[in-house]
């Protein structure tokens, strides 16, 4: 069965392609290589023994999207990762984010609307909850006003899909709200490749560990948490990838109760910034050079998932520990820099 994975050469996309191929799906990737490398295809092939079909183009070109679906009219499902994801950049250039993340979404849904029984999986984010009032966060927690155009594209993206599903009973969709994806494939054939200076904690830690950055700045240790640093739900990217396969199978097998559903994807456990640093130190055997600095604007205090719905309905549970994830991130970083 043929599945389209947009952004399939990116961090979460590439790990999902591996899990799809391991489950016997035929994968077609569309990627414009704007934040990924063609070499990722080699990594996927090294792990699975199979090279996915690859089409390089920018999904903002509507005629190319239309032609793609004409050519691949046997696509049974779409997992849509292709999007811009830098919060700061989205503040500087909101229209780029609305075009990339929402314009493209509309083009793809317009194609799927014409198909019989298409399945669609959307990459959403825990960012839709903002600072939730209660921990752990369930899917019923209110969606808070977005802090950035990026966050807004995830909220509006969900609404676009929900509204489209309402009037298109044939279309089945799931939005997956990721908490903080980290780590790499344990083979070290694929992993995260941030452009420039990483904004996210874990790649900054591993780049500091390998000597590419001098020192990690820990943004604040005066938060109302046990050690004063912020708490997040860090989930191994391989666990996250497996959840996509479960979600897709639910739709393909007509097991969904509603034609639009939402799931949190996290481990259910919160870890502080200092706990992540200590995990890195324990799996790498290296002391990390870090110092405490001022809080970063816009950071929430804590966010971790209630994963009951994904556990029970998708039959999925994150299996890796924080140490497993940090170890894989470290092995990937060392391989990339060697
Ligand atoms: C994690 C923790 C920082 C870097 C991101 C996205 C957001 C959403 C979720 C996608 C925080 C601290 C970080 C550093 C630090 N993703 N930190 N020093 O903030 O949860 O948000 O993931 O939809 O949109 O931006 O992740 O990895 O940036 O930060 O101390 O150099 O690490 O303050 O507490 P965050 P992050």
GROMACS .gro file of N, CA and C and ligand atoms in nm, residues 85-87 124-128 148 150-151 154 178-182 198-205 215-220 223 229-234 271-273 277 291 293 295-296 298-301 303, ligand 1:
model
  189
   85UNK      N    1   0.939   2.530   1.103
   85UNK     CA    2   0.918   2.503   1.245
   85UNK      C    3   0.997   2.592   1.342
   86UNK      N    4   1.058   2.700   1.290
   86UNK     CA    5   1.136   2.784   1.380
   86UNK      C    6   1.048   2.897   1.434
   87UNK      N    7   1.028   2.895   1.565
   87UNK     CA    8   0.936   2.991   1.628
   87UNK      C    9   0.980   3.136   1.601
  124UNK      N   10   0.094   1.795   1.450
  124UNK     CA   11   0.062   1.911   1.532
  124UNK      C   12   0.157   1.913   1.652
  125UNK      N   13   0.126   1.995   1.749
  125UNK     CA   14   0.225   2.020   1.854
  125UNK      C   15   0.157   2.050   1.987
  126UNK      N   16   0.227   2.017   2.094
  126UNK     CA   17   0.180   2.052   2.228
  126UNK      C   18   0.178   2.204   2.246
  127UNK      N   19   0.239   2.275   2.152
  127UNK     CA   20   0.240   2.420   2.160
  127UNK      C   21   0.097   2.476   2.157
  128UNK      N   22   0.000   2.397   2.105
  128UNK     CA   23  -0.139   2.445   2.100
  128UNK      C   24  -0.197   2.465   2.241
  148UNK      N   25   0.302   3.252   1.881
  148UNK     CA   26   0.381   3.287   1.762
  148UNK      C   27   0.302   3.246   1.638
  150UNK      N   28   0.410   3.056   1.416
  150UNK     CA   29   0.431   2.911   1.403
  150UNK      C   30   0.323   2.836   1.481
  151UNK      N   31   0.307   2.872   1.609
  151UNK     CA   32   0.207   2.805   1.693
  151UNK      C   33   0.068   2.821   1.634
  154UNK      N   34  -0.023   2.574   1.366
  154UNK     CA   35  -0.063   2.441   1.413
  154UNK      C   36  -0.210   2.444   1.459
  178UNK      N   37   0.268   1.651   1.913
  178UNK     CA   38   0.397   1.605   1.966
  178UNK      C   39   0.438   1.689   2.085
  179UNK      N   40   0.495   1.624   2.184
  179UNK     CA   41   0.564   1.697   2.290
  179UNK      C   42   0.707   1.722   2.240
  180UNK      N   43   0.813   1.693   2.312
  180UNK     CA   44   0.946   1.733   2.262
  180UNK      C   45   1.022   1.613   2.204
  181UNK      N   46   1.024   1.601   2.072
  181UNK     CA   47   1.092   1.487   2.010
  181UNK      C   48   1.244   1.503   2.016
  182UNK      N   49   1.313   1.399   2.057
  182UNK     CA   50   1.460   1.402   2.066
  182UNK      C   51   1.515   1.268   2.022
  198UNK      N   52   2.166   2.545   1.701
  198UNK     CA   53   2.039   2.483   1.742
  198UNK      C   54   1.964   2.569   1.841
  199UNK      N   55   1.832   2.571   1.825
  199UNK     CA   56   1.747   2.643   1.921
  199UNK      C   57   1.697   2.548   2.028
  200UNK      N   58   1.695   2.419   1.996
  200UNK     CA   59   1.640   2.320   2.088
  200UNK      C   60   1.748   2.265   2.181
  201UNK      N   61   1.701   2.222   2.297
  201UNK     CA   62   1.793   2.184   2.403
  201UNK      C   63   1.887   2.068   2.366
  202UNK      N   64   1.831   1.958   2.318
  202UNK     CA   65   1.914   1.838   2.304
  202UNK      C   66   2.023   1.851   2.197
  203UNK      N   67   1.990   1.901   2.075
  203UNK     CA   68   2.101   1.921   1.981
  203UNK      C   69   2.205   2.021   2.033
  204UNK      N   70   2.162   2.119   2.113
  204UNK     CA   71   2.260   2.213   2.169
  204UNK      C   72   2.353   2.139   2.267
  205UNK      N   73   2.293   2.050   2.344
  205UNK     CA   74   2.375   1.972   2.440
  205UNK      C   75   2.476   1.884   2.366
  215UNK      N   76   2.954   2.633   2.521
  215UNK     CA   77   2.884   2.621   2.649
  215UNK      C   78   2.732   2.626   2.625
  216UNK      N   79   2.660   2.544   2.699
  216UNK     CA   80   2.514   2.550   2.694
  216UNK      C   81   2.466   2.656   2.792
  217UNK      N   82   2.375   2.741   2.748
  217UNK     CA   83   2.309   2.833   2.840
  217UNK      C   84   2.180   2.768   2.888
  218UNK      N   85   2.165   2.755   3.017
  218UNK     CA   86   2.039   2.703   3.074
  218UNK      C   87   1.952   2.823   3.104
  219UNK      N   88   1.837   2.829   3.037
  219UNK     CA   89   1.753   2.949   3.046
  219UNK      C   90   1.669   2.952   3.174
  220UNK      N   91   1.730   2.991   3.281
  220UNK     CA   92   1.657   3.014   3.405
  220UNK      C   93   1.657   2.895   3.500
  223UNK      N   94   1.240   2.890   3.815
  223UNK     CA   95   1.100   2.855   3.787
  223UNK      C   96   1.043   2.775   3.906
  229UNK      N   97   1.444   2.454   3.703
  229UNK     CA   98   1.450   2.464   3.556
  229UNK      C   99   1.321   2.409   3.496
  230UNK      N  100   1.296   2.447   3.371
  230UNK     CA  101   1.168   2.413   3.306
  230UNK      C  102   1.155   2.263   3.283
  231UNK      N  103   1.031   2.219   3.278
  231UNK     CA  104   1.002   2.077   3.260
  231UNK      C  105   0.931   2.053   3.127
  232UNK      N  106   0.980   1.951   3.054
  232UNK     CA  107   0.920   1.912   2.926
  232UNK      C  108   0.908   1.760   2.921
  233UNK      N  109   0.832   1.715   2.823
  233UNK     CA  110   0.813   1.571   2.801
  233UNK      C  111   0.895   1.533   2.677
  234UNK      N  112   1.015   1.480   2.700
  234UNK     CA  113   1.106   1.448   2.588
  234UNK      C  114   1.078   1.307   2.540
  271UNK      N  115   1.064   1.598   3.242
  271UNK     CA  116   1.204   1.603   3.286
  271UNK      C  117   1.249   1.749   3.283
  272UNK      N  118   1.329   1.785   3.383
  272UNK     CA  119   1.379   1.923   3.387
  272UNK      C  120   1.502   1.936   3.298
  273UNK      N  121   1.538   2.061   3.269
  273UNK     CA  122   1.658   2.084   3.187
  273UNK      C  123   1.780   2.021   3.255
  277UNK      N  124   2.044   1.730   3.119
  277UNK     CA  125   2.190   1.746   3.120
  277UNK      C  126   2.255   1.627   3.193
  291UNK      N  127   2.608   2.691   3.190
  291UNK     CA  128   2.588   2.791   3.296
  291UNK      C  129   2.443   2.837   3.293
  293UNK      N  130   2.164   3.109   3.284
  293UNK     CA  131   2.146   3.248   3.240
  293UNK      C  132   2.000   3.287   3.264
  295UNK      N  133   1.603   3.375   3.205
  295UNK     CA  134   1.495   3.302   3.137
  295UNK      C  135   1.489   3.343   2.990
  296UNK      N  136   1.443   3.252   2.904
  296UNK     CA  137   1.421   3.284   2.763
  296UNK      C  138   1.276   3.331   2.749
  298UNK      N  139   0.912   3.379   2.645
  298UNK     CA  140   0.812   3.290   2.583
  298UNK      C  141   0.813   3.147   2.634
  299UNK      N  142   0.915   3.109   2.715
  299UNK     CA  143   0.918   2.971   2.765
  299UNK      C  144   0.807   2.947   2.866
  300UNK      N  145   0.741   2.832   2.853
  300UNK     CA  146   0.644   2.794   2.954
  300UNK      C  147   0.717   2.718   3.065
  301UNK      N  148   0.654   2.710   3.182
  301UNK     CA  149   0.720   2.647   3.297
  301UNK      C  150   0.728   2.496   3.277
  303UNK      N  151   0.538   2.132   3.072
  303UNK     CA  152   0.441   2.066   2.983
  303UNK      C  153   0.476   1.919   2.974
  339LIG     C1  154   1.340   2.286   2.602
  339LIG     C2  155   1.384   2.340   2.737
  339LIG     C3  156   1.432   2.575   2.735
  339LIG     C4  157   1.779   2.554   2.470
  339LIG     C5  158   0.994   2.349   2.127
  339LIG     C6  159   0.939   2.429   2.012
  339LIG     C7  160   0.789   2.441   2.029
  339LIG     C8  161   0.729   2.302   2.031
  339LIG     C9  162   0.787   2.223   2.143
  339LIG    C10  163   0.703   2.217   1.805
  339LIG    C11  164   1.322   2.476   2.769
  339LIG    C12  165   1.557   2.496   2.765
  339LIG    C13  166   1.669   2.520   2.548
  339LIG    C14  167   1.896   2.604   2.534
  339LIG    C15  168   1.787   2.579   2.747
  339LIG     N1  169   0.763   2.231   1.911
  339LIG     N2  170   1.674   2.533   2.684
  339LIG     N3  171   1.897   2.612   2.670
  339LIG     O1  172   1.083   2.528   2.438
  339LIG     O2  173   0.974   2.306   2.466
  339LIG     O3  174   0.979   2.424   2.245
  339LIG     O4  175   0.929   2.223   2.133
  339LIG     O5  176   0.591   2.241   1.779
  339LIG     O6  177   0.734   2.515   1.929
  339LIG     O7  178   1.001   2.554   2.010
  339LIG     O8  179   1.185   2.315   2.337
  339LIG     O9  180   1.416   2.234   2.306
  339LIG    O10  181   1.367   2.480   2.274
  339LIG    O11  182   1.360   2.385   2.503
  339LIG    O12  183   1.795   2.590   2.871
  339LIG    O13  184   1.997   2.637   2.469
  339LIG    O14  185   1.526   2.363   2.732
  339LIG    O15  186   1.428   2.691   2.814
  339LIG    O16  187   1.297   2.477   2.905
  339LIG     P1  188   1.052   2.398   2.380
  339LIG     P2  189   1.339   2.355   2.346
   0.00000   0.00000   0.00000
